[in-house]
């Protein structure tokens, strides 16, 4: 029977359950008989009714709310007693459009039509909109007559917001992918394409549907390189590592070679399992063609330079050196003391030119790959120490202090050439350092590479030199990189697959650095 709050109550004389209360036209004798057949069912239904996470509504056959559970207060901010007894068309928490939608579907169910779940908007007491997904089942008495409606409503507001955000995100991704010049792609964990943007047809000749679900990314590699590149790529997949700027050759549908620059990131589930990869390809075929042409041009220039250095430059120097020797040993007659000094000056400069020529020839040979490195395991500490000892006289003449901090570390390299690189760095540092400066040489293992730094630590320059002068001195030191000795050092380092660079320090000094792989 109906309690004062509008909810169904149960007592010992009537034993009314939710199910029985809905059958409003059922004779009372029938109700008691039905209730008596299942003892304790009222209490179980009451628990289910009140504790359900969904909003449960019981309507009579005219659309009047007979009962609603407490979820209504969480859902739209109203208490059950505020809405029980109202007709669908009088619901306080529904807009006019929603009331009409609810009532039309209610009438259709009362007429025996099947109405699938549908969504409707409701208004919370605070004014915010709540979306409910409605499922309803007509309720019948023992004779099969429809006597009411059992309605269950789930709050799908956040679900719909998430679905809308996902659709918007997917639409943005689609627009970017379809208008980008890069090929945007996705694969599963085995490398099978699950997405390819439309630009793939322009880039590789395949329509997206010819790749998605049909081909693995490595199917497009050149046949002679496919297995090696496939294994390297799948090894990265196994490590779940991102990768950047991977240059690879692919076969266009027409059979042409296309160079791609590929970057990708792993897609993982919440447990860290690999779902696949997502990334982009850039067509660098034209760039590779220009690089090849430039390399060919550079090779021609190097060959021409070598020819000039060997003959056009070398022959006159040989003649000059011969005459200097004849002047020095008196073959061409006795010289005065003043003439001897002049000849010595010329000889000194000719030796310097000869050394420059030697450096240029070696650098050119290293850059062209015509000079082969002879590698062996070398203790870098011993090598640097030898260079320091050799540089001491020159440093002493310029009133400089030398120090080094290098661990005993075995490095695979061409010892004579790495020694020359260190020597050239030291000589450059000594040549440009101010009196009183300390030259420090350091080395350490950095992620599998040897990092060597030559740093000139200037004495308290800010205290004795105006700021513009410090800047001018720093600019002068940055000219190191253009010196022939450092050009040769850089060629040596790059021939070892290393890198050379310089940088200014806040203290006014300059650090000249290079790295080479510690092992093959």
PDB file of C-alpha atoms in Angstrom, residues 285-512:
ATOM      1  CA  UNK A 285      63.888  10.926 -52.104  1.00  0.00           C
ATOM      2  CA  UNK A 286      64.654  14.329 -53.638  1.00  0.00           C
ATOM      3  CA  UNK A 287      66.891  15.283 -50.727  1.00  0.00           C
ATOM      4  CA  UNK A 288      68.867  12.048 -51.086  1.00  0.00           C
ATOM      5  CA  UNK A 289      69.280  12.729 -54.806  1.00  0.00           C
ATOM      6  CA  UNK A 290      70.629  16.219 -54.113  1.00  0.00           C
ATOM      7  CA  UNK A 291      72.894  14.842 -51.375  1.00  0.00           C
ATOM      8  CA  UNK A 292      74.331  12.338 -53.852  1.00  0.00           C
ATOM      9  CA  UNK A 293      74.921  15.067 -56.426  1.00  0.00           C
ATOM     10  CA  UNK A 294      76.528  17.275 -53.792  1.00  0.00           C
ATOM     11  CA  UNK A 295      78.739  14.418 -52.602  1.00  0.00           C
ATOM     12  CA  UNK A 296      79.851  13.810 -56.185  1.00  0.00           C
ATOM     13  CA  UNK A 297      80.590  17.505 -56.580  1.00  0.00           C
ATOM     14  CA  UNK A 298      82.518  17.577 -53.285  1.00  0.00           C
ATOM     15  CA  UNK A 299      84.530  14.577 -54.408  1.00  0.00           C
ATOM     16  CA  UNK A 300      85.495  16.374 -57.617  1.00  0.00           C
ATOM     17  CA  UNK A 301      86.514  19.437 -55.620  1.00  0.00           C
ATOM     18  CA  UNK A 302      88.610  17.345 -53.228  1.00  0.00           C
ATOM     19  CA  UNK A 303      90.301  15.620 -56.134  1.00  0.00           C
ATOM     20  CA  UNK A 304      91.032  19.002 -57.703  1.00  0.00           C
ATOM     21  CA  UNK A 305      92.349  20.319 -54.381  1.00  0.00           C
ATOM     22  CA  UNK A 306      94.598  17.297 -53.987  1.00  0.00           C
ATOM     23  CA  UNK A 307      95.910  17.863 -57.498  1.00  0.00           C
ATOM     24  CA  UNK A 308      96.656  21.504 -56.709  1.00  0.00           C
ATOM     25  CA  UNK A 309      98.298  20.639 -53.391  1.00  0.00           C
ATOM     26  CA  UNK A 310     100.352  17.816 -54.868  1.00  0.00           C
ATOM     27  CA  UNK A 311     101.594  19.572 -57.987  1.00  0.00           C
ATOM     28  CA  UNK A 312     100.710  23.247 -58.442  1.00  0.00           C
ATOM     29  CA  UNK A 313     101.486  23.987 -54.801  1.00  0.00           C
ATOM     30  CA  UNK A 314     104.030  21.293 -54.042  1.00  0.00           C
ATOM     31  CA  UNK A 315     106.439  21.808 -56.964  1.00  0.00           C
ATOM     32  CA  UNK A 316     107.143  25.550 -56.329  1.00  0.00           C
ATOM     33  CA  UNK A 317     107.638  24.811 -52.609  1.00  0.00           C
ATOM     34  CA  UNK A 318     110.205  22.130 -53.444  1.00  0.00           C
ATOM     35  CA  UNK A 319     112.119  24.556 -55.659  1.00  0.00           C
ATOM     36  CA  UNK A 320     112.030  27.283 -53.001  1.00  0.00           C
ATOM     37  CA  UNK A 321     113.233  24.845 -50.307  1.00  0.00           C
ATOM     38  CA  UNK A 322     116.138  23.756 -52.586  1.00  0.00           C
ATOM     39  CA  UNK A 323     117.328  27.347 -53.096  1.00  0.00           C
ATOM     40  CA  UNK A 324     116.972  28.103 -49.369  1.00  0.00           C
ATOM     41  CA  UNK A 325     119.206  25.119 -48.586  1.00  0.00           C
ATOM     42  CA  UNK A 326     121.789  26.302 -51.142  1.00  0.00           C
ATOM     43  CA  UNK A 327     121.703  29.807 -49.658  1.00  0.00           C
ATOM     44  CA  UNK A 328     122.041  28.438 -46.125  1.00  0.00           C
ATOM     45  CA  UNK A 329     124.994  26.129 -46.845  1.00  0.00           C
ATOM     46  CA  UNK A 330     126.876  28.767 -48.902  1.00  0.00           C
ATOM     47  CA  UNK A 331     126.558  27.003 -52.260  1.00  0.00           C
ATOM     48  CA  UNK A 332     125.461  30.293 -53.814  1.00  0.00           C
ATOM     49  CA  UNK A 333     128.054  32.357 -51.968  1.00  0.00           C
ATOM     50  CA  UNK A 334     128.649  33.656 -48.473  1.00  0.00           C
ATOM     51  CA  UNK A 335     125.788  35.548 -46.775  1.00  0.00           C
ATOM     52  CA  UNK A 336     125.990  38.356 -44.275  1.00  0.00           C
ATOM     53  CA  UNK A 337     124.462  37.867 -40.814  1.00  0.00           C
ATOM     54  CA  UNK A 338     121.476  39.953 -41.849  1.00  0.00           C
ATOM     55  CA  UNK A 339     120.988  37.841 -44.985  1.00  0.00           C
ATOM     56  CA  UNK A 340     121.242  34.623 -42.903  1.00  0.00           C
ATOM     57  CA  UNK A 341     118.447  35.820 -40.629  1.00  0.00           C
ATOM     58  CA  UNK A 342     116.284  36.657 -43.639  1.00  0.00           C
ATOM     59  CA  UNK A 343     116.875  33.193 -45.133  1.00  0.00           C
ATOM     60  CA  UNK A 344     116.024  31.537 -41.781  1.00  0.00           C
ATOM     61  CA  UNK A 345     112.769  33.499 -41.639  1.00  0.00           C
ATOM     62  CA  UNK A 346     111.861  32.361 -45.165  1.00  0.00           C
ATOM     63  CA  UNK A 347     112.769  28.765 -44.304  1.00  0.00           C
ATOM     64  CA  UNK A 348     110.600  28.864 -41.170  1.00  0.00           C
ATOM     65  CA  UNK A 349     107.590  30.060 -43.138  1.00  0.00           C
ATOM     66  CA  UNK A 350     108.176  27.515 -45.894  1.00  0.00           C
ATOM     67  CA  UNK A 351     108.151  24.764 -43.235  1.00  0.00           C
ATOM     68  CA  UNK A 352     104.889  26.176 -41.903  1.00  0.00           C
ATOM     69  CA  UNK A 353     103.386  26.162 -45.399  1.00  0.00           C
ATOM     70  CA  UNK A 354     104.587  22.611 -45.899  1.00  0.00           C
ATOM     71  CA  UNK A 355     102.878  21.573 -42.675  1.00  0.00           C
ATOM     72  CA  UNK A 356      99.649  23.303 -43.768  1.00  0.00           C
ATOM     73  CA  UNK A 357      99.849  21.473 -47.084  1.00  0.00           C
ATOM     74  CA  UNK A 358     100.369  18.175 -45.264  1.00  0.00           C
ATOM     75  CA  UNK A 359      97.367  18.859 -43.006  1.00  0.00           C
ATOM     76  CA  UNK A 360      95.154  19.758 -45.974  1.00  0.00           C
ATOM     77  CA  UNK A 361      96.138  16.644 -47.897  1.00  0.00           C
ATOM     78  CA  UNK A 362      95.435  14.416 -44.901  1.00  0.00           C
ATOM     79  CA  UNK A 363      92.102  16.121 -44.121  1.00  0.00           C
ATOM     80  CA  UNK A 364      91.052  15.794 -47.757  1.00  0.00           C
ATOM     81  CA  UNK A 365      91.994  12.114 -47.783  1.00  0.00           C
ATOM     82  CA  UNK A 366      90.059  11.434 -44.574  1.00  0.00           C
ATOM     83  CA  UNK A 367      86.976  13.299 -45.802  1.00  0.00           C
ATOM     84  CA  UNK A 368      86.966  11.422 -49.103  1.00  0.00           C
ATOM     85  CA  UNK A 369      87.479   8.047 -47.427  1.00  0.00           C
ATOM     86  CA  UNK A 370      90.689   7.444 -49.340  1.00  0.00           C
ATOM     87  CA  UNK A 371      92.713   7.287 -46.105  1.00  0.00           C
ATOM     88  CA  UNK A 372      92.151   4.115 -44.098  1.00  0.00           C
ATOM     89  CA  UNK A 373      92.289   4.191 -40.293  1.00  0.00           C
ATOM     90  CA  UNK A 374      94.430   1.648 -38.455  1.00  0.00           C
ATOM     91  CA  UNK A 375      92.565   0.984 -35.237  1.00  0.00           C
ATOM     92  CA  UNK A 376      93.812  -0.624 -32.055  1.00  0.00           C
ATOM     93  CA  UNK A 377      92.983  -0.512 -28.380  1.00  0.00           C
ATOM     94  CA  UNK A 378      94.693   2.470 -26.785  1.00  0.00           C
ATOM     95  CA  UNK A 379      94.849   3.732 -23.205  1.00  0.00           C
ATOM     96  CA  UNK A 380      93.527   7.247 -23.653  1.00  0.00           C
ATOM     97  CA  UNK A 381      95.172   8.411 -20.420  1.00  0.00           C
ATOM     98  CA  UNK A 382      98.638   7.512 -21.719  1.00  0.00           C
ATOM     99  CA  UNK A 383      97.929   9.134 -25.085  1.00  0.00           C
ATOM    100  CA  UNK A 384      96.769  12.438 -23.516  1.00  0.00           C
ATOM    101  CA  UNK A 385      99.690  12.416 -21.080  1.00  0.00           C
ATOM    102  CA  UNK A 386     102.155  12.159 -23.992  1.00  0.00           C
ATOM    103  CA  UNK A 387     100.455  15.127 -25.694  1.00  0.00           C
ATOM    104  CA  UNK A 388     100.645  17.172 -22.478  1.00  0.00           C
ATOM    105  CA  UNK A 389     104.372  16.471 -22.107  1.00  0.00           C
ATOM    106  CA  UNK A 390     105.030  17.519 -25.704  1.00  0.00           C
ATOM    107  CA  UNK A 391     103.071  20.764 -25.196  1.00  0.00           C
ATOM    108  CA  UNK A 392     104.797  21.808 -21.963  1.00  0.00           C
ATOM    109  CA  UNK A 393     107.666  23.834 -23.604  1.00  0.00           C
ATOM    110  CA  UNK A 394     105.238  25.837 -25.749  1.00  0.00           C
ATOM    111  CA  UNK A 395     102.933  26.434 -22.768  1.00  0.00           C
ATOM    112  CA  UNK A 396     105.867  27.525 -20.600  1.00  0.00           C
ATOM    113  CA  UNK A 397     106.983  30.061 -23.220  1.00  0.00           C
ATOM    114  CA  UNK A 398     103.483  31.595 -23.113  1.00  0.00           C
ATOM    115  CA  UNK A 399     103.288  31.487 -19.283  1.00  0.00           C
ATOM    116  CA  UNK A 400     100.434  28.987 -19.273  1.00  0.00           C
ATOM    117  CA  UNK A 401      99.625  26.174 -16.867  1.00  0.00           C
ATOM    118  CA  UNK A 402      98.669  22.699 -18.151  1.00  0.00           C
ATOM    119  CA  UNK A 403      96.631  20.075 -16.291  1.00  0.00           C
ATOM    120  CA  UNK A 404      94.665  16.974 -17.197  1.00  0.00           C
ATOM    121  CA  UNK A 405      92.076  14.703 -15.603  1.00  0.00           C
ATOM    122  CA  UNK A 406      91.751  11.575 -17.725  1.00  0.00           C
ATOM    123  CA  UNK A 407      90.879   8.072 -16.438  1.00  0.00           C
ATOM    124  CA  UNK A 408      92.646   4.909 -17.595  1.00  0.00           C
ATOM    125  CA  UNK A 409      90.215   4.004 -20.360  1.00  0.00           C
ATOM    126  CA  UNK A 410      90.794   1.701 -23.323  1.00  0.00           C
ATOM    127  CA  UNK A 411      89.472   3.124 -26.603  1.00  0.00           C
ATOM    128  CA  UNK A 412      89.417   1.538 -30.059  1.00  0.00           C
ATOM    129  CA  UNK A 413      90.913   4.129 -32.436  1.00  0.00           C
ATOM    130  CA  UNK A 414      93.737   5.050 -34.807  1.00  0.00           C
ATOM    131  CA  UNK A 415      96.265   6.150 -32.132  1.00  0.00           C
ATOM    132  CA  UNK A 416      98.506   8.300 -34.350  1.00  0.00           C
ATOM    133  CA  UNK A 417      95.571  10.292 -35.698  1.00  0.00           C
ATOM    134  CA  UNK A 418      93.735  10.677 -32.368  1.00  0.00           C
ATOM    135  CA  UNK A 419      97.079  11.835 -30.888  1.00  0.00           C
ATOM    136  CA  UNK A 420      97.267  14.433 -33.662  1.00  0.00           C
ATOM    137  CA  UNK A 421      93.697  15.558 -32.955  1.00  0.00           C
ATOM    138  CA  UNK A 422      94.501  16.064 -29.251  1.00  0.00           C
ATOM    139  CA  UNK A 423      97.779  17.833 -30.119  1.00  0.00           C
ATOM    140  CA  UNK A 424      96.014  20.189 -32.515  1.00  0.00           C
ATOM    141  CA  UNK A 425      93.401  21.023 -29.887  1.00  0.00           C
ATOM    142  CA  UNK A 426      96.126  21.738 -27.347  1.00  0.00           C
ATOM    143  CA  UNK A 427      98.179  23.877 -29.739  1.00  0.00           C
ATOM    144  CA  UNK A 428      95.100  25.910 -30.654  1.00  0.00           C
ATOM    145  CA  UNK A 429      94.293  26.441 -26.977  1.00  0.00           C
ATOM    146  CA  UNK A 430      97.854  27.486 -26.163  1.00  0.00           C
ATOM    147  CA  UNK A 431      98.088  29.785 -29.171  1.00  0.00           C
ATOM    148  CA  UNK A 432      94.968  31.778 -28.278  1.00  0.00           C
ATOM    149  CA  UNK A 433      95.132  31.716 -24.462  1.00  0.00           C
ATOM    150  CA  UNK A 434      96.114  34.818 -22.500  1.00  0.00           C
ATOM    151  CA  UNK A 435      99.204  34.674 -20.213  1.00  0.00           C
ATOM    152  CA  UNK A 436      98.312  33.183 -16.824  1.00  0.00           C
ATOM    153  CA  UNK A 437      95.565  30.977 -18.250  1.00  0.00           C
ATOM    154  CA  UNK A 438      95.230  27.339 -17.200  1.00  0.00           C
ATOM    155  CA  UNK A 439      94.603  24.773 -19.958  1.00  0.00           C
ATOM    156  CA  UNK A 440      92.683  21.724 -18.730  1.00  0.00           C
ATOM    157  CA  UNK A 441      92.283  18.472 -20.656  1.00  0.00           C
ATOM    158  CA  UNK A 442      89.519  16.132 -19.441  1.00  0.00           C
ATOM    159  CA  UNK A 443      88.069  12.877 -20.740  1.00  0.00           C
ATOM    160  CA  UNK A 444      85.289  10.598 -19.634  1.00  0.00           C
ATOM    161  CA  UNK A 445      83.029   7.814 -20.840  1.00  0.00           C
ATOM    162  CA  UNK A 446      79.680   9.254 -21.877  1.00  0.00           C
ATOM    163  CA  UNK A 447      77.011   6.746 -22.920  1.00  0.00           C
ATOM    164  CA  UNK A 448      79.476   4.481 -24.685  1.00  0.00           C
ATOM    165  CA  UNK A 449      81.471   7.328 -26.273  1.00  0.00           C
ATOM    166  CA  UNK A 450      84.711   8.990 -25.267  1.00  0.00           C
ATOM    167  CA  UNK A 451      84.250  12.713 -24.587  1.00  0.00           C
ATOM    168  CA  UNK A 452      87.445  14.781 -24.640  1.00  0.00           C
ATOM    169  CA  UNK A 453      87.409  18.481 -23.665  1.00  0.00           C
ATOM    170  CA  UNK A 454      90.188  21.079 -23.849  1.00  0.00           C
ATOM    171  CA  UNK A 455      89.227  24.079 -21.747  1.00  0.00           C
ATOM    172  CA  UNK A 456      91.112  27.326 -21.255  1.00  0.00           C
ATOM    173  CA  UNK A 457      90.204  28.777 -17.865  1.00  0.00           C
ATOM    174  CA  UNK A 458      90.943  32.504 -18.024  1.00  0.00           C
ATOM    175  CA  UNK A 459      92.107  34.240 -14.836  1.00  0.00           C
ATOM    176  CA  UNK A 460      89.564  36.615 -13.283  1.00  0.00           C
ATOM    177  CA  UNK A 461      88.956  38.544 -16.508  1.00  0.00           C
ATOM    178  CA  UNK A 462      85.862  40.466 -15.287  1.00  0.00           C
ATOM    179  CA  UNK A 463      87.933  42.081 -12.537  1.00  0.00           C
ATOM    180  CA  UNK A 464      90.533  43.526 -14.901  1.00  0.00           C
ATOM    181  CA  UNK A 465      88.939  43.754 -18.353  1.00  0.00           C
ATOM    182  CA  UNK A 466      85.832  45.651 -19.557  1.00  0.00           C
ATOM    183  CA  UNK A 467      82.957  43.464 -20.733  1.00  0.00           C
ATOM    184  CA  UNK A 468      83.289  44.434 -24.451  1.00  0.00           C
ATOM    185  CA  UNK A 469      86.890  43.312 -24.408  1.00  0.00           C
ATOM    186  CA  UNK A 470      85.885  39.940 -22.953  1.00  0.00           C
ATOM    187  CA  UNK A 471      83.370  39.522 -25.763  1.00  0.00           C
ATOM    188  CA  UNK A 472      86.000  40.464 -28.321  1.00  0.00           C
ATOM    189  CA  UNK A 473      88.422  37.899 -26.866  1.00  0.00           C
ATOM    190  CA  UNK A 474      85.743  35.227 -26.913  1.00  0.00           C
ATOM    191  CA  UNK A 475      84.976  36.013 -30.540  1.00  0.00           C
ATOM    192  CA  UNK A 476      88.670  35.716 -31.334  1.00  0.00           C
ATOM    193  CA  UNK A 477      88.778  32.295 -29.678  1.00  0.00           C
ATOM    194  CA  UNK A 478      85.797  31.139 -31.699  1.00  0.00           C
ATOM    195  CA  UNK A 479      88.014  31.499 -34.779  1.00  0.00           C
ATOM    196  CA  UNK A 480      89.618  28.200 -33.660  1.00  0.00           C
ATOM    197  CA  UNK A 481      87.123  26.263 -35.763  1.00  0.00           C
ATOM    198  CA  UNK A 482      88.435  27.830 -38.966  1.00  0.00           C
ATOM    199  CA  UNK A 483      92.090  26.960 -38.323  1.00  0.00           C
ATOM    200  CA  UNK A 484      93.663  24.310 -40.518  1.00  0.00           C
ATOM    201  CA  UNK A 485      94.873  22.330 -37.499  1.00  0.00           C
ATOM    202  CA  UNK A 486      91.362  22.099 -36.096  1.00  0.00           C
ATOM    203  CA  UNK A 487      89.973  21.373 -39.564  1.00  0.00           C
ATOM    204  CA  UNK A 488      92.275  18.366 -39.685  1.00  0.00           C
ATOM    205  CA  UNK A 489      91.304  17.392 -36.123  1.00  0.00           C
ATOM    206  CA  UNK A 490      87.643  17.577 -37.085  1.00  0.00           C
ATOM    207  CA  UNK A 491      88.266  15.355 -40.147  1.00  0.00           C
ATOM    208  CA  UNK A 492      90.050  12.818 -37.921  1.00  0.00           C
ATOM    209  CA  UNK A 493      87.175  12.791 -35.442  1.00  0.00           C
ATOM    210  CA  UNK A 494      84.510  12.449 -38.146  1.00  0.00           C
ATOM    211  CA  UNK A 495      86.490   9.612 -39.766  1.00  0.00           C
ATOM    212  CA  UNK A 496      86.103   7.845 -36.386  1.00  0.00           C
ATOM    213  CA  UNK A 497      82.291   8.424 -36.597  1.00  0.00           C
ATOM    214  CA  UNK A 498      82.617  11.113 -33.928  1.00  0.00           C
ATOM    215  CA  UNK A 499      81.669  14.775 -33.592  1.00  0.00           C
ATOM    216  CA  UNK A 500      83.700  17.931 -32.835  1.00  0.00           C
ATOM    217  CA  UNK A 501      82.415  21.293 -31.568  1.00  0.00           C
ATOM    218  CA  UNK A 502      83.376  24.319 -29.464  1.00  0.00           C
ATOM    219  CA  UNK A 503      81.535  26.420 -26.909  1.00  0.00           C
ATOM    220  CA  UNK A 504      82.180  29.511 -24.774  1.00  0.00           C
ATOM    221  CA  UNK A 505      81.997  29.349 -20.989  1.00  0.00           C
ATOM    222  CA  UNK A 506      80.447  31.869 -18.621  1.00  0.00           C
ATOM    223  CA  UNK A 507      83.869  32.512 -17.111  1.00  0.00           C
ATOM    224  CA  UNK A 508      85.199  33.849 -20.408  1.00  0.00           C
ATOM    225  CA  UNK A 509      86.993  30.685 -21.465  1.00  0.00           C
ATOM    226  CA  UNK A 510      86.439  28.412 -24.429  1.00  0.00           C
ATOM    227  CA  UNK A 511      85.904  24.655 -24.403  1.00  0.00           C
ATOM    228  CA  UNK A 512      86.814  22.619 -27.452  1.00  0.00           C
TER     229      UNK A 512
END
